[in-house]
mmCIF file of C-alpha atoms in Angstrom:
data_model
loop_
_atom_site.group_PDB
_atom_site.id
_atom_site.type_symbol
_atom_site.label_atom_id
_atom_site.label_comp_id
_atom_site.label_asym_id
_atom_site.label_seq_id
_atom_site.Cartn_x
_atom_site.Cartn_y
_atom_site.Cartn_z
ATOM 1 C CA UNK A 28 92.119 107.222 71.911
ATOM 2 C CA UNK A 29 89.070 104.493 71.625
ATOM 3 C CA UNK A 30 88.511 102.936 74.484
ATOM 4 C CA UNK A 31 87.894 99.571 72.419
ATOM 5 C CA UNK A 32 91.543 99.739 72.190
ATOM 6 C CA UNK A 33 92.353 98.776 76.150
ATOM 7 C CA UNK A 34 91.961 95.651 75.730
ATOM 8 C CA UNK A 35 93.988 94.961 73.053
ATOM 9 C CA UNK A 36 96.736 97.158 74.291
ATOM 10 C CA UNK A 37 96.393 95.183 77.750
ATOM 11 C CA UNK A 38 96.921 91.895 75.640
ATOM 12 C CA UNK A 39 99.855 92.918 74.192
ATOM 13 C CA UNK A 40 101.080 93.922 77.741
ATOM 14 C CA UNK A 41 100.293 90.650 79.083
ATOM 15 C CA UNK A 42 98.229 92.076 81.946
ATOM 16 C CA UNK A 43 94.808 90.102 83.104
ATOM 17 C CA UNK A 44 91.476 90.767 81.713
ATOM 18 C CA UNK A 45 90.171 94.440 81.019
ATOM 19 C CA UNK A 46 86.656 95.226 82.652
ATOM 20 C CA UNK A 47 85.639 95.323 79.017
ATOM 21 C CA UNK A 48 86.939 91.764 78.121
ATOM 22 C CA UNK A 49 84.806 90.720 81.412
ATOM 23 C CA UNK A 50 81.769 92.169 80.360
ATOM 24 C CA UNK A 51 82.082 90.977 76.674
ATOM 25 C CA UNK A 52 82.371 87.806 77.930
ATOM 26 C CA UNK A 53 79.405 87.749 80.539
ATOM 27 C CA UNK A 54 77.185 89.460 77.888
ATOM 28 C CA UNK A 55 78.078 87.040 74.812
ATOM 29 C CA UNK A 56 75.695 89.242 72.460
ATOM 30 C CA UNK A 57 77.773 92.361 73.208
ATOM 31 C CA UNK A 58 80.443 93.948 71.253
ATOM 32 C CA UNK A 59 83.310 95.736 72.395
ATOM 33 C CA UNK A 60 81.470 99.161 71.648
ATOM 34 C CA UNK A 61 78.738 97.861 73.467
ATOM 35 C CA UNK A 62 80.942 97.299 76.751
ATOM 36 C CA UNK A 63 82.416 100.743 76.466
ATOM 37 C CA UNK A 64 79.015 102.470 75.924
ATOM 38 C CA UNK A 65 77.463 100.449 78.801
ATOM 39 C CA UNK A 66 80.628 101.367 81.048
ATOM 40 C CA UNK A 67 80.618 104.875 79.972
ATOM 41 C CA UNK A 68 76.705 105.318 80.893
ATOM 42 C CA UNK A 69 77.566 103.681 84.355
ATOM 43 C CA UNK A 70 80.457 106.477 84.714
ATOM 44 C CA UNK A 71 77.957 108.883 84.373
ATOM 45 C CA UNK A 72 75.166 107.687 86.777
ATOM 46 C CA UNK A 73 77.902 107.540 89.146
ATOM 47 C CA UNK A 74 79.486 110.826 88.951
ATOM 48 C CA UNK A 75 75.854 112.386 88.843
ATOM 49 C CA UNK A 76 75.032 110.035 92.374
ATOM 50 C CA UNK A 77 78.333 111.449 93.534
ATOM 51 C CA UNK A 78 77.358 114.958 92.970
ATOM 52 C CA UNK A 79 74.551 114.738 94.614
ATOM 53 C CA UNK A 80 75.524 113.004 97.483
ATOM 54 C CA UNK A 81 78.211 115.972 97.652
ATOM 55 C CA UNK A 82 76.284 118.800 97.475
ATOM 56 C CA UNK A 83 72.642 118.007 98.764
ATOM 57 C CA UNK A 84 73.297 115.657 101.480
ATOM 58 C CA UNK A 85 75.327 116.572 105.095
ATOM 59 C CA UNK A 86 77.613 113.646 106.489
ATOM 60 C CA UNK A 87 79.103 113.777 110.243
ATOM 61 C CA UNK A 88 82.637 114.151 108.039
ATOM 62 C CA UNK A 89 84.651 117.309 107.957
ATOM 63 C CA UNK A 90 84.092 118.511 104.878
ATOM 64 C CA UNK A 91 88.230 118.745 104.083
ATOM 65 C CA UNK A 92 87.997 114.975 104.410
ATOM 66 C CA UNK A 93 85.195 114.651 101.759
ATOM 67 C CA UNK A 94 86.425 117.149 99.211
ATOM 68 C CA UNK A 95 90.402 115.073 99.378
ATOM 69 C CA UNK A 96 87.896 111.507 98.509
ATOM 70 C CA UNK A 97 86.080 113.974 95.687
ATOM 71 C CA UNK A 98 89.039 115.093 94.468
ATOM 72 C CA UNK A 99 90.460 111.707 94.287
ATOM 73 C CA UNK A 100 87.968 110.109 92.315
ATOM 74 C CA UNK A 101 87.952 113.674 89.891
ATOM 75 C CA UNK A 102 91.873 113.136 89.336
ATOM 76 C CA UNK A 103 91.228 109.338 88.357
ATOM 77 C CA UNK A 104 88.339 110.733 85.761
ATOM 78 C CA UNK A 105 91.214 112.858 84.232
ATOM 79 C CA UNK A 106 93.219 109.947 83.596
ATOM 80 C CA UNK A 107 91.289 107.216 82.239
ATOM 81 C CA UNK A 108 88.856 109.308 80.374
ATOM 82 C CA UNK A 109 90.494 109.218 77.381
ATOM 83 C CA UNK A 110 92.763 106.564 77.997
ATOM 84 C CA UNK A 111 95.328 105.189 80.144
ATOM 85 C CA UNK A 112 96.784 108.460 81.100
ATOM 86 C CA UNK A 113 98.532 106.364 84.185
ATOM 87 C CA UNK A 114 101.271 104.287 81.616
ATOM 88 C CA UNK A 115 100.558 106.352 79.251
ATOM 89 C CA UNK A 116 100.868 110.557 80.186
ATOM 90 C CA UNK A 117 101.000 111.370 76.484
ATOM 91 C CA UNK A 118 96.944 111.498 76.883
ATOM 92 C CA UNK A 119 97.458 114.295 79.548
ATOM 93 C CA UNK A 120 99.444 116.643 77.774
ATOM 94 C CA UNK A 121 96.498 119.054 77.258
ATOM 95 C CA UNK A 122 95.545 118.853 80.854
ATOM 96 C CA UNK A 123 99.196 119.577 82.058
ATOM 97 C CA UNK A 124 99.490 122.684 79.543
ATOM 98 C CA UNK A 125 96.414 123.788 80.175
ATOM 99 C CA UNK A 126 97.479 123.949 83.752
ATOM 100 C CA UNK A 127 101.081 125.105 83.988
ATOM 101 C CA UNK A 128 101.211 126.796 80.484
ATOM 102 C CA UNK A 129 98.610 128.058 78.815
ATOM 103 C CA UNK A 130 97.054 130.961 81.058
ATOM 104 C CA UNK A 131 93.694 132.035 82.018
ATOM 105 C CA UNK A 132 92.374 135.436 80.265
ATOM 106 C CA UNK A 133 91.430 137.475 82.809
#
């Protein structure tokens, strides 16, 4: 699925403005691939930040706390990566088989 596609399939479902609508319109020089590109490269700063912050720095937290807020944030990653896996679970079909079907060589 391209992500250039949101916000047309949000039109058509009458929902409010995408984050890529936004930014197209805040950055009147940009193009819808643009916006993706620009959103994807943010994506990746952040999970790299993230990672780091998870690894290489302590917090006063217990640590079952902080991995439940990781995890969280991983399972969102799963489904909007490709696509709105929330309304649309068709996009996770490889994820769910690869987890309750398809079995790990050992």
């Amino acid at each position: 699925v391209d992500l250039c596609l949101f916000p047309q399939l949000e039109r058509e479902r009458e929902h409010v403005a995408s984050a890529v609508e936004c930014y197209v319109k805040e950055n009147l020089s940009a193009s819808l691939d643009e916006a993706v590109e620009s959103f994807r490269n943010e994506i990746s700063i952040a999970w790299k930040d993230t990672t780091e912050e998870y690894c290489q720095n302590p917090t006063p937290l217990p640590v079952a706390l902080t991995q439940r807020i990781l995890n969280y944030a991983r399972c969102s990653h799963v489904l909007y990566e490709k696509g709105d896996g929330y309304t649309d679970p068709y996009l996770l079909k490889a994820h769910i088989a690869s987890l309750f079907i398809d079995h790990v060589p050992l």
